Amino acid sequence: MSVDLKEIKKEFTKFLKRKNMKVTQSRLDLIDLIADYGKHFEVEELVSWVSKRTNRGVSRSTIYRTLKLLQDFGIIKEVIKQNNRTIYEFIVGKSHHDHLVCVECGKITEFVDEDIENLQDEVCAKYGFSPLNHRLEIFGICSECMSRKKT
Amino acid sequence: MSVDLKEIKKEFTKFLKRKNMKVTQSRLDLIDLIADYGKHFEVEELVSWVSKRTNRGVSRSTIYRTLKLLQDFGIIKEVIKQNNRTIYEFIVGKSHHDHLVCVECGKITEFVDEDIENLQDEVCAKYGFSPLNHRLEIFGICSECMSRKKT
DNA sequence: ATGAGTGCAAAGTATTTGCACGTAC
DNA sequence: GTACGTGCAAATACTTTGCACTCAT
């Protein structure tokens, strides 16, 4: 793990103070817990994970509220919106990447493509649009599912 | 309007028969109504539009069910998933395009970029992934909102 | 005639909110 | 001490589903 969580929490503390919000244990802990989880997650998964890893657990409301804060702060992102599910990801220490989503097995594969990123910036420039973030989801069938289907 | 709706409905009829489904007025009408609406839409908007344009109206259930069918058939697509909203689009007669979504005013701008499309195909090829469709949403602030903010 | 389609109301999900109590400052 | 945070339960929003009736074949 190449991510300096201590530094992130320090920055997050500043971020909260700047907004006159309180630095609570619950908020700081969630950063550790998400980093520790180490993969994409849905709210439900996170709730279970937190219960499993702590004695106190956490309410869904707090999770939703804190996730929103962490998105504003910029360390997590909604990476997939499919059906009624929202999949989040801890994005610190990763280059921007996008996702291949297998509609058969649900497997999510990350990929990085600098060229796609650059072309997007060009498009935005062309329209005088100031991008804040983006989401590219490619839905399809992964190689394993494809070979299984052929059999 | 360069789209031949008659032809589309003929194909849709075949599509339904192939699946042993019935060719109902309601289903065929929805194609006309969506084409006629001429822009992105949400379910709620479509329900209002249908009521406004017809005498009978249509139930939300049928709208949802038919939208799913039309997606399978391939003439509409969920183009934006933001917050809890799903925005659909009639995609017949358009090259594949993606969207710039202004988070201030909600304006949606379409753009076409062949190079991005090609790069995506390359990525899929690299992972042995068979793409079915994709969605690229760039969230940010449009030029009008940006100049309004500066003032 | 038969099975699929439709509308309605009810049920499911995911997410947000009001409020009483707890905690950071 | 005060204001914001938290958990809980209730509310909301979107979408799906069961069922009785209707319509396409």
mmCIF file of C-alpha atoms (C1' of nucleotides) in Angstrom:
data_model
loop_
_atom_site.group_PDB
_atom_site.id
_atom_site.type_symbol
_atom_site.label_atom_id
_atom_site.label_comp_id
_atom_site.label_asym_id
_atom_site.label_seq_id
_atom_site.Cartn_x
_atom_site.Cartn_y
_atom_site.Cartn_z
ATOM 1 C CA MET A 1 0.000 0.000 0.000
ATOM 2 C CA SER A 2 1.617 3.158 -1.251
ATOM 3 C CA VAL A 3 -1.055 5.480 0.051
ATOM 4 C CA ASP A 4 -0.329 7.691 3.026
ATOM 5 C CA LEU A 5 -3.559 7.472 4.952
ATOM 6 C CA LYS A 6 -2.284 9.641 7.740
ATOM 7 C CA GLU A 7 -1.683 12.464 5.285
ATOM 8 C CA ILE A 8 -5.113 11.998 3.727
ATOM 9 C CA LYS A 9 -6.818 12.170 7.080
ATOM 10 C CA LYS A 10 -4.851 15.285 7.921
ATOM 11 C CA GLU A 11 -6.033 16.905 4.719
ATOM 12 C CA PHE A 12 -9.554 15.731 5.315
ATOM 13 C CA THR A 13 -9.423 17.309 8.753
ATOM 14 C CA LYS A 14 -8.467 20.625 7.182
ATOM 15 C CA PHE A 15 -11.213 20.179 4.629
ATOM 16 C CA LEU A 16 -13.775 19.679 7.376
ATOM 17 C CA LYS A 17 -12.580 22.634 9.428
ATOM 18 C CA ARG A 18 -12.705 24.834 6.364
ATOM 19 C CA LYS A 19 -16.375 23.915 6.074
ATOM 20 C CA ASN A 20 -17.024 24.358 9.784
ATOM 21 C CA MET A 21 -17.785 20.714 10.092
ATOM 22 C CA LYS A 22 -16.699 18.493 12.906
ATOM 23 C CA VAL A 23 -13.876 16.031 12.785
ATOM 24 C CA THR A 24 -15.496 12.922 14.163
ATOM 25 C CA GLN A 25 -14.048 9.512 14.764
ATOM 26 C CA SER A 26 -16.656 8.012 12.517
ATOM 27 C CA ARG A 27 -15.558 10.158 9.580
ATOM 28 C CA LEU A 28 -11.882 9.478 9.983
ATOM 29 C CA ASP A 29 -12.452 5.796 10.552
ATOM 30 C CA LEU A 30 -14.383 5.402 7.362
ATOM 31 C CA ILE A 31 -11.351 6.464 5.369
ATOM 32 C CA ASP A 32 -9.281 3.722 6.973
ATOM 33 C CA LEU A 33 -11.994 1.172 6.524
ATOM 34 C CA ILE A 34 -12.549 1.966 2.862
ATOM 35 C CA ALA A 35 -8.820 1.952 2.130
ATOM 36 C CA ASP A 36 -8.571 -1.313 3.952
ATOM 37 C CA TYR A 37 -11.416 -2.871 2.010
ATOM 38 C CA GLY A 38 -9.240 -2.432 -1.028
ATOM 39 C CA LYS A 39 -11.769 -2.824 -3.805
ATOM 40 C CA HIS A 40 -14.940 -1.512 -5.361
ATOM 41 C CA PHE A 41 -17.843 -1.472 -2.982
ATOM 42 C CA GLU A 42 -21.525 -0.827 -2.691
ATOM 43 C CA VAL A 43 -23.118 0.801 0.329
ATOM 44 C CA GLU A 44 -24.436 -2.514 1.580
ATOM 45 C CA GLU A 45 -21.013 -4.112 1.399
ATOM 46 C CA LEU A 46 -19.465 -1.213 3.228
ATOM 47 C CA VAL A 47 -22.010 -1.400 6.024
ATOM 48 C CA SER A 48 -21.205 -5.080 6.518
ATOM 49 C CA TRP A 49 -17.490 -4.467 6.327
ATOM 50 C CA VAL A 50 -17.643 -1.748 8.942
ATOM 51 C CA SER A 51 -19.677 -3.932 11.279
ATOM 52 C CA LYS A 52 -17.255 -6.766 10.817
ATOM 53 C CA ARG A 53 -14.191 -4.634 11.466
ATOM 54 C CA THR A 54 -15.391 -2.487 14.318
ATOM 55 C CA ASN A 55 -17.349 -3.056 17.464
ATOM 56 C CA ARG A 56 -19.681 -0.149 16.992
ATOM 57 C CA GLY A 57 -20.860 -0.573 13.427
ATOM 58 C CA VAL A 58 -22.289 2.425 11.652
ATOM 59 C CA SER A 59 -25.693 3.402 10.383
ATOM 60 C CA ARG A 60 -26.532 3.467 6.738
ATOM 61 C CA SER A 61 -27.416 7.157 7.060
ATOM 62 C CA THR A 62 -23.963 8.034 8.257
ATOM 63 C CA ILE A 63 -22.436 5.975 5.500
ATOM 64 C CA TYR A 64 -24.435 7.815 2.865
ATOM 65 C CA ARG A 65 -23.671 11.172 4.416
ATOM 66 C CA THR A 66 -19.990 10.450 4.769
ATOM 67 C CA LEU A 67 -19.650 9.004 1.291
ATOM 68 C CA LYS A 68 -21.026 12.242 -0.056
ATOM 69 C CA LEU A 69 -18.445 14.183 1.925
ATOM 70 C CA LEU A 70 -15.626 11.952 0.775
ATOM 71 C CA GLN A 71 -16.709 12.454 -2.794
ATOM 72 C CA ASP A 72 -16.598 16.204 -2.353
ATOM 73 C CA PHE A 73 -13.213 15.835 -0.778
ATOM 74 C CA GLY A 74 -12.268 13.799 -3.804
ATOM 75 C CA ILE A 75 -11.020 10.490 -2.520
ATOM 76 C CA ILE A 76 -13.886 8.306 -3.581
ATOM 77 C CA LYS A 77 -15.975 8.199 -6.698
ATOM 78 C CA GLU A 78 -19.143 6.598 -8.004
ATOM 79 C CA VAL A 79 -17.628 4.494 -10.737
ATOM 80 C CA ILE A 80 -20.517 2.368 -11.876
ATOM 81 C CA LYS A 81 -24.215 3.041 -12.064
ATOM 82 C CA GLN A 82 -26.013 0.000 -13.289
ATOM 83 C CA ASN A 83 -29.571 -1.079 -12.660
ATOM 84 C CA ASN A 84 -30.233 0.449 -9.302
ATOM 85 C CA ARG A 85 -26.792 -0.145 -7.978
ATOM 86 C CA THR A 86 -24.067 2.363 -7.317
ATOM 87 C CA ILE A 87 -20.538 1.106 -7.053
ATOM 88 C CA TYR A 88 -17.963 3.296 -5.364
ATOM 89 C CA GLU A 89 -14.230 3.223 -5.413
ATOM 90 C CA PHE A 90 -11.382 4.618 -3.351
ATOM 91 C CA ILE A 91 -9.383 6.516 -5.941
ATOM 92 C CA VAL A 92 -6.372 7.715 -4.024
ATOM 93 C CA GLY A 93 -3.080 6.579 -5.450
ATOM 94 C CA LYS A 94 -4.555 5.347 -8.696
ATOM 95 C CA SER A 95 -4.304 6.939 -12.090
ATOM 96 C CA HIS A 96 -7.636 7.802 -13.496
ATOM 97 C CA HIS A 97 -9.097 4.693 -14.953
ATOM 98 C CA ASP A 98 -12.324 3.404 -16.424
ATOM 99 C CA HIS A 99 -14.196 0.122 -16.293
ATOM 100 C CA LEU A 100 -15.243 -2.872 -18.302
ATOM 101 C CA VAL A 101 -18.353 -4.374 -16.740
ATOM 102 C CA CYS A 102 -19.325 -7.918 -17.601
ATOM 103 C CA VAL A 103 -23.086 -8.149 -17.854
ATOM 104 C CA GLU A 104 -22.963 -11.923 -17.379
ATOM 105 C CA CYS A 105 -20.878 -12.383 -14.249
ATOM 106 C CA GLY A 106 -20.606 -8.834 -12.988
ATOM 107 C CA LYS A 107 -16.850 -8.803 -13.102
ATOM 108 C CA ILE A 108 -15.328 -5.355 -13.220
ATOM 109 C CA THR A 109 -12.036 -4.766 -14.952
ATOM 110 C CA GLU A 110 -10.169 -1.508 -14.626
ATOM 111 C CA PHE A 111 -8.209 -0.031 -17.472
ATOM 112 C CA VAL A 112 -6.158 3.093 -17.919
ATOM 113 C CA ASP A 113 -5.946 4.849 -21.231
ATOM 114 C CA GLU A 114 -4.155 8.141 -21.368
ATOM 115 C CA ASP A 115 -5.254 8.790 -24.923
ATOM 116 C CA ILE A 116 -8.924 8.539 -24.065
ATOM 117 C CA GLU A 117 -8.368 10.956 -21.188
ATOM 118 C CA ASN A 118 -6.627 13.429 -23.452
ATOM 119 C CA LEU A 119 -9.276 13.235 -26.137
ATOM 120 C CA GLN A 120 -11.900 13.965 -23.531
ATOM 121 C CA ASP A 121 -10.031 17.074 -22.485
ATOM 122 C CA GLU A 122 -9.901 18.160 -26.098
ATOM 123 C CA VAL A 123 -13.639 17.695 -26.457
ATOM 124 C CA CYS A 124 -14.252 19.741 -23.324
ATOM 125 C CA ALA A 125 -11.952 22.483 -24.543
ATOM 126 C CA LYS A 126 -13.791 22.563 -27.839
ATOM 127 C CA TYR A 127 -17.109 23.163 -26.050
ATOM 128 C CA GLY A 128 -15.710 25.510 -23.410
ATOM 129 C CA PHE A 129 -16.811 22.949 -20.863
ATOM 130 C CA SER A 130 -14.951 22.684 -17.541
ATOM 131 C CA PRO A 131 -14.870 19.020 -16.603
ATOM 132 C CA LEU A 132 -15.040 18.004 -12.969
ATOM 133 C CA ASN A 133 -15.034 14.277 -13.420
ATOM 134 C CA HIS A 134 -16.208 11.631 -15.769
ATOM 135 C CA ARG A 135 -17.349 8.080 -15.887
ATOM 136 C CA LEU A 136 -16.802 5.679 -18.743
ATOM 137 C CA GLU A 137 -18.470 2.310 -18.411
ATOM 138 C CA ILE A 138 -18.125 -0.285 -21.123
ATOM 139 C CA PHE A 139 -20.731 -3.013 -20.728
ATOM 140 C CA GLY A 140 -20.200 -6.317 -22.435
ATOM 141 C CA ILE A 141 -19.089 -9.894 -21.943
ATOM 142 C CA CYS A 142 -15.744 -10.802 -20.452
ATOM 143 C CA SER A 143 -13.471 -13.378 -22.009
ATOM 144 C CA GLU A 144 -14.264 -16.083 -19.423
ATOM 145 C CA CYS A 145 -18.000 -15.762 -19.885
ATOM 146 C CA MET A 146 -17.519 -15.735 -23.611
ATOM 147 C CA SER A 147 -15.629 -19.005 -23.634
ATOM 148 C CA ARG A 148 -18.079 -20.553 -21.201
ATOM 149 C CA LYS A 149 -20.887 -19.610 -23.574
ATOM 150 C CA LYS A 150 -19.145 -21.209 -26.497
ATOM 151 C CA THR A 151 -18.861 -24.534 -24.729
ATOM 152 C CA MET B 1 -36.345 14.023 -39.671
ATOM 153 C CA SER B 2 -34.335 11.542 -41.622
ATOM 154 C CA VAL B 3 -35.524 8.523 -39.690
ATOM 155 C CA ASP B 4 -37.894 6.096 -41.307
ATOM 156 C CA LEU B 5 -40.246 5.315 -38.468
ATOM 157 C CA LYS B 6 -42.385 3.060 -40.584
ATOM 158 C CA GLU B 7 -39.382 0.863 -41.256
ATOM 159 C CA ILE B 8 -38.411 0.820 -37.589
ATOM 160 C CA LYS B 9 -41.866 -0.233 -36.556
ATOM 161 C CA LYS B 10 -41.839 -2.958 -39.185
ATOM 162 C CA GLU B 11 -38.557 -4.264 -37.800
ATOM 163 C CA PHE B 12 -39.849 -3.975 -34.269
ATOM 164 C CA THR B 13 -42.869 -6.021 -35.289
ATOM 165 C CA LYS B 14 -40.590 -8.757 -36.561
ATOM 166 C CA PHE B 15 -38.559 -8.511 -33.380
ATOM 167 C CA LEU B 16 -41.669 -9.022 -31.279
ATOM 168 C CA LYS B 17 -42.938 -11.931 -33.354
ATOM 169 C CA ARG B 18 -39.567 -13.599 -33.124
ATOM 170 C CA LYS B 19 -39.958 -13.464 -29.361
ATOM 171 C CA ASN B 20 -43.579 -14.597 -29.448
ATOM 172 C CA MET B 21 -44.661 -11.292 -28.079
ATOM 173 C CA LYS B 22 -47.659 -9.341 -29.190
ATOM 174 C CA VAL B 23 -47.634 -6.352 -31.430
ATOM 175 C CA THR B 24 -49.774 -3.922 -29.505
ATOM 176 C CA GLN B 25 -50.820 -0.431 -30.378
ATOM 177 C CA SER B 26 -49.271 0.800 -27.191
ATOM 178 C CA ARG B 27 -45.865 -0.547 -28.150
ATOM 179 C CA LEU B 28 -45.882 0.831 -31.658
ATOM 180 C CA ASP B 29 -47.233 4.156 -30.503
ATOM 181 C CA LEU B 30 -44.459 4.617 -28.008
ATOM 182 C CA ILE B 31 -41.913 4.557 -30.806
ATOM 183 C CA ASP B 32 -43.709 7.385 -32.578
ATOM 184 C CA LEU B 33 -44.120 9.336 -29.393
ATOM 185 C CA ILE B 34 -40.487 9.033 -28.394
ATOM 186 C CA ALA B 35 -39.265 9.958 -31.874
ATOM 187 C CA ASP B 36 -41.639 12.857 -31.819
ATOM 188 C CA TYR B 37 -40.446 14.082 -28.445
ATOM 189 C CA GLY B 38 -37.124 14.602 -30.125
ATOM 190 C CA LYS B 39 -34.835 14.870 -27.144
ATOM 191 C CA HIS B 40 -33.496 13.161 -24.067
ATOM 192 C CA PHE B 41 -36.182 12.126 -21.654
ATOM 193 C CA GLU B 42 -36.846 10.686 -18.249
ATOM 194 C CA VAL B 43 -39.684 8.284 -17.504
ATOM 195 C CA GLU B 44 -41.721 10.997 -15.836
ATOM 196 C CA GLU B 45 -41.394 13.296 -18.819
ATOM 197 C CA LEU B 46 -42.403 10.543 -21.169
ATOM 198 C CA VAL B 47 -45.500 9.730 -19.143
ATOM 199 C CA SER B 48 -46.569 13.385 -19.312
ATOM 200 C CA TRP B 49 -45.779 13.610 -22.987
ATOM 201 C CA VAL B 50 -47.817 10.543 -23.789
ATOM 202 C CA SER B 51 -50.780 11.834 -21.809
ATOM 203 C CA LYS B 52 -50.544 15.158 -23.553
ATOM 204 C CA ARG B 53 -50.364 13.663 -27.018
ATOM 205 C CA THR B 54 -52.872 10.860 -26.738
ATOM 206 C CA ASN B 55 -56.300 10.469 -25.267
ATOM 207 C CA ARG B 56 -55.610 7.238 -23.484
ATOM 208 C CA GLY B 57 -52.399 7.970 -21.652
ATOM 209 C CA VAL B 58 -50.278 5.073 -20.531
ATOM 210 C CA SER B 59 -49.299 3.611 -17.203
ATOM 211 C CA ARG B 60 -45.870 3.953 -15.784
ATOM 212 C CA SER B 61 -45.603 0.153 -15.673
ATOM 213 C CA THR B 62 -46.113 -0.135 -19.389
ATOM 214 C CA ILE B 63 -43.628 2.628 -20.010
ATOM 215 C CA TYR B 64 -40.989 0.839 -17.971
ATOM 216 C CA ARG B 65 -41.761 -2.470 -19.600
ATOM 217 C CA THR B 66 -41.728 -1.053 -23.079
ATOM 218 C CA LEU B 67 -38.568 0.966 -22.539
ATOM 219 C CA LYS B 68 -36.828 -2.241 -21.604
ATOM 220 C CA LEU B 69 -38.034 -3.867 -24.793
ATOM 221 C CA LEU B 70 -36.959 -0.923 -26.903
ATOM 222 C CA GLN B 71 -33.543 -1.073 -25.336
ATOM 223 C CA ASP B 72 -33.229 -4.735 -26.212
ATOM 224 C CA PHE B 73 -34.398 -3.895 -29.681
ATOM 225 C CA GLY B 74 -31.697 -1.257 -29.710
ATOM 226 C CA ILE B 75 -33.414 1.995 -30.521
ATOM 227 C CA ILE B 76 -33.178 3.650 -27.159
ATOM 228 C CA LYS B 77 -30.450 3.803 -24.589
ATOM 229 C CA GLU B 78 -29.917 4.889 -21.010
ATOM 230 C CA VAL B 79 -27.460 7.675 -21.627
ATOM 231 C CA ILE B 80 -27.175 9.326 -18.260
ATOM 232 C CA LYS B 81 -27.350 7.956 -14.760
ATOM 233 C CA GLN B 82 -27.012 10.746 -12.285
ATOM 234 C CA ASN B 83 -28.293 10.907 -8.741
ATOM 235 C CA ASN B 84 -31.313 8.691 -8.950
ATOM 236 C CA ARG B 85 -32.295 9.756 -12.392
ATOM 237 C CA THR B 86 -32.070 7.810 -15.601
ATOM 238 C CA ILE B 87 -32.116 9.739 -18.831
ATOM 239 C CA TYR B 88 -32.976 7.885 -22.001
ATOM 240 C CA GLU B 89 -32.439 8.753 -25.600
ATOM 241 C CA PHE B 90 -33.783 7.691 -28.960
ATOM 242 C CA ILE B 91 -30.633 6.690 -30.794
ATOM 243 C CA VAL B 92 -31.856 5.851 -34.267
ATOM 244 C CA GLY B 93 -30.221 7.858 -36.996
ATOM 245 C CA LYS B 94 -27.498 9.208 -34.789
ATOM 246 C CA SER B 95 -23.861 8.244 -34.727
ATOM 247 C CA HIS B 96 -22.767 6.979 -31.405
ATOM 248 C CA HIS B 97 -22.167 9.934 -29.188
ATOM 249 C CA ASP B 98 -21.441 10.764 -25.601
ATOM 250 C CA HIS B 99 -22.479 13.532 -23.240
ATOM 251 C CA LEU B 100 -21.270 16.555 -21.371
ATOM 252 C CA VAL B 101 -23.520 17.110 -18.365
ATOM 253 C CA CYS B 102 -23.525 20.491 -16.661
ATOM 254 C CA VAL B 103 -23.845 19.990 -12.928
ATOM 255 C CA GLU B 104 -25.037 23.575 -12.485
ATOM 256 C CA CYS B 105 -27.872 23.909 -14.973
ATOM 257 C CA GLY B 106 -28.334 20.311 -16.043
ATOM 258 C CA LYS B 107 -27.723 21.063 -19.683
ATOM 259 C CA ILE B 108 -26.713 18.056 -21.723
ATOM 260 C CA THR B 109 -24.457 18.462 -24.728
ATOM 261 C CA GLU B 110 -23.863 15.642 -27.149
ATOM 262 C CA PHE B 111 -20.548 15.078 -28.811
ATOM 263 C CA VAL B 112 -19.207 12.555 -31.260
ATOM 264 C CA ASP B 113 -15.608 11.467 -31.199
ATOM 265 C CA GLU B 114 -14.565 8.655 -33.466
ATOM 266 C CA ASP B 115 -11.131 8.419 -31.912
ATOM 267 C CA ILE B 116 -12.520 7.780 -28.454
ATOM 268 C CA GLU B 117 -14.754 5.072 -29.890
ATOM 269 C CA ASN B 118 -11.825 3.416 -31.612
ATOM 270 C CA LEU B 119 -9.639 3.531 -28.553
ATOM 271 C CA GLN B 120 -12.376 1.862 -26.575
ATOM 272 C CA ASP B 121 -12.515 -0.935 -29.096
ATOM 273 C CA GLU B 122 -8.771 -1.345 -28.798
ATOM 274 C CA VAL B 123 -9.019 -1.591 -25.035
ATOM 275 C CA CYS B 124 -11.740 -4.218 -25.316
ATOM 276 C CA ALA B 125 -9.698 -6.195 -27.817
ATOM 277 C CA LYS B 126 -6.730 -6.086 -25.472
ATOM 278 C CA TYR B 127 -8.802 -7.620 -22.662
ATOM 279 C CA GLY B 128 -10.717 -10.044 -24.869
ATOM 280 C CA PHE B 129 -13.844 -8.239 -23.804
ATOM 281 C CA SER B 130 -16.866 -8.177 -26.145
ATOM 282 C CA PRO B 131 -18.485 -4.788 -25.753
ATOM 283 C CA LEU B 132 -22.252 -4.453 -26.047
ATOM 284 C CA ASN B 133 -22.553 -0.786 -25.358
ATOM 285 C CA HIS B 134 -20.959 1.931 -23.349
ATOM 286 C CA ARG B 135 -21.718 5.153 -21.611
ATOM 287 C CA LEU B 136 -19.346 8.060 -21.240
ATOM 288 C CA GLU B 137 -20.575 10.923 -19.107
ATOM 289 C CA ILE B 138 -18.420 13.956 -18.526
ATOM 290 C CA PHE B 139 -19.703 15.997 -15.605
ATOM 291 C CA GLY B 140 -18.634 19.589 -15.267
ATOM 292 C CA ILE B 141 -19.677 23.182 -15.804
ATOM 293 C CA CYS B 142 -20.840 24.475 -19.152
ATOM 294 C CA SER B 143 -19.530 27.682 -20.648
ATOM 295 C CA GLU B 144 -22.684 29.687 -19.855
ATOM 296 C CA CYS B 145 -22.679 28.699 -16.210
ATOM 297 C CA MET B 146 -18.989 29.397 -16.040
ATOM 298 C CA SER B 147 -19.341 32.956 -17.312
ATOM 299 C CA ARG B 148 -22.352 33.539 -15.091
ATOM 300 C CA LYS B 149 -20.248 32.489 -12.111
ATOM 301 C CA LYS B 150 -17.459 34.855 -13.022
ATOM 302 C CA THR B 151 -19.796 37.831 -13.048
ATOM 303 C "C1'" DA C 1 -60.107 -19.432 -27.206
ATOM 304 C "C1'" DT C 2 -55.789 -18.606 -25.298
ATOM 305 C "C1'" DG C 3 -51.981 -16.491 -23.703
ATOM 306 C "C1'" DA C 4 -49.725 -12.255 -23.493
ATOM 307 C "C1'" DG C 5 -50.332 -7.074 -22.389
ATOM 308 C "C1'" DT C 6 -52.087 -3.494 -19.551
ATOM 309 C "C1'" DG C 7 -53.380 -0.616 -15.546
ATOM 310 C "C1'" DC C 8 -53.672 -0.359 -10.917
ATOM 311 C "C1'" DA C 9 -52.203 -0.814 -6.381
ATOM 312 C "C1'" DA C 10 -48.897 -2.924 -3.619
ATOM 313 C "C1'" DA C 11 -44.230 -4.295 -2.887
ATOM 314 C "C1'" DG C 12 -39.269 -3.691 -3.479
ATOM 315 C "C1'" DT C 13 -34.872 -1.098 -3.555
ATOM 316 C "C1'" DA C 14 -31.920 2.603 -2.829
ATOM 317 C "C1'" DT C 15 -31.407 6.824 -0.696
ATOM 318 C "C1'" DT C 16 -32.804 10.907 2.113
ATOM 319 C "C1'" DT C 17 -34.715 13.209 6.057
ATOM 320 C "C1'" DG C 18 -36.780 14.549 10.829
ATOM 321 C "C1'" DC C 19 -35.908 14.157 15.329
ATOM 322 C "C1'" DA C 20 -33.969 13.027 19.911
ATOM 323 C "C1'" DC C 21 -29.780 12.237 21.826
ATOM 324 C "C1'" DG C 22 -24.616 12.359 21.820
ATOM 325 C "C1'" DT C 23 -20.177 14.552 20.957
ATOM 326 C "C1'" DA C 24 -16.644 17.959 19.104
ATOM 327 C "C1'" DC C 25 -15.250 22.328 19.897
ATOM 328 C "C1'" DG D 1 -22.954 25.315 26.249
ATOM 329 C "C1'" DT D 2 -23.962 25.213 21.521
ATOM 330 C "C1'" DA D 3 -24.154 23.467 17.133
ATOM 331 C "C1'" DC D 4 -23.273 19.856 14.405
ATOM 332 C "C1'" DG D 5 -23.195 14.549 13.938
ATOM 333 C "C1'" DT D 6 -25.331 10.209 14.553
ATOM 334 C "C1'" DG D 7 -28.727 6.422 14.716
ATOM 335 C "C1'" DC D 8 -33.199 5.196 14.177
ATOM 336 C "C1'" DA D 9 -37.455 5.051 11.966
ATOM 337 C "C1'" DA D 10 -40.188 7.177 8.713
ATOM 338 C "C1'" DA D 11 -40.409 9.215 4.328
ATOM 339 C "C1'" DT D 12 -39.279 9.625 -0.564
ATOM 340 C "C1'" DA D 13 -38.124 8.322 -5.212
ATOM 341 C "C1'" DC D 14 -37.662 5.095 -8.657
ATOM 342 C "C1'" DT D 15 -38.722 0.745 -10.437
ATOM 343 C "C1'" DT D 16 -40.789 -3.886 -10.342
ATOM 344 C "C1'" DT D 17 -44.475 -7.134 -9.581
ATOM 345 C "C1'" DG D 18 -49.110 -9.650 -8.664
ATOM 346 C "C1'" DC D 19 -53.481 -9.769 -10.205
ATOM 347 C "C1'" DA D 20 -57.817 -9.056 -12.669
ATOM 348 C "C1'" DC D 21 -59.261 -7.565 -16.882
ATOM 349 C "C1'" DT D 22 -58.401 -6.657 -22.010
ATOM 350 C "C1'" DC D 23 -56.667 -7.461 -26.470
ATOM 351 C "C1'" DA D 24 -53.824 -9.666 -30.273
ATOM 352 C "C1'" DT D 25 -53.489 -13.808 -32.588
#
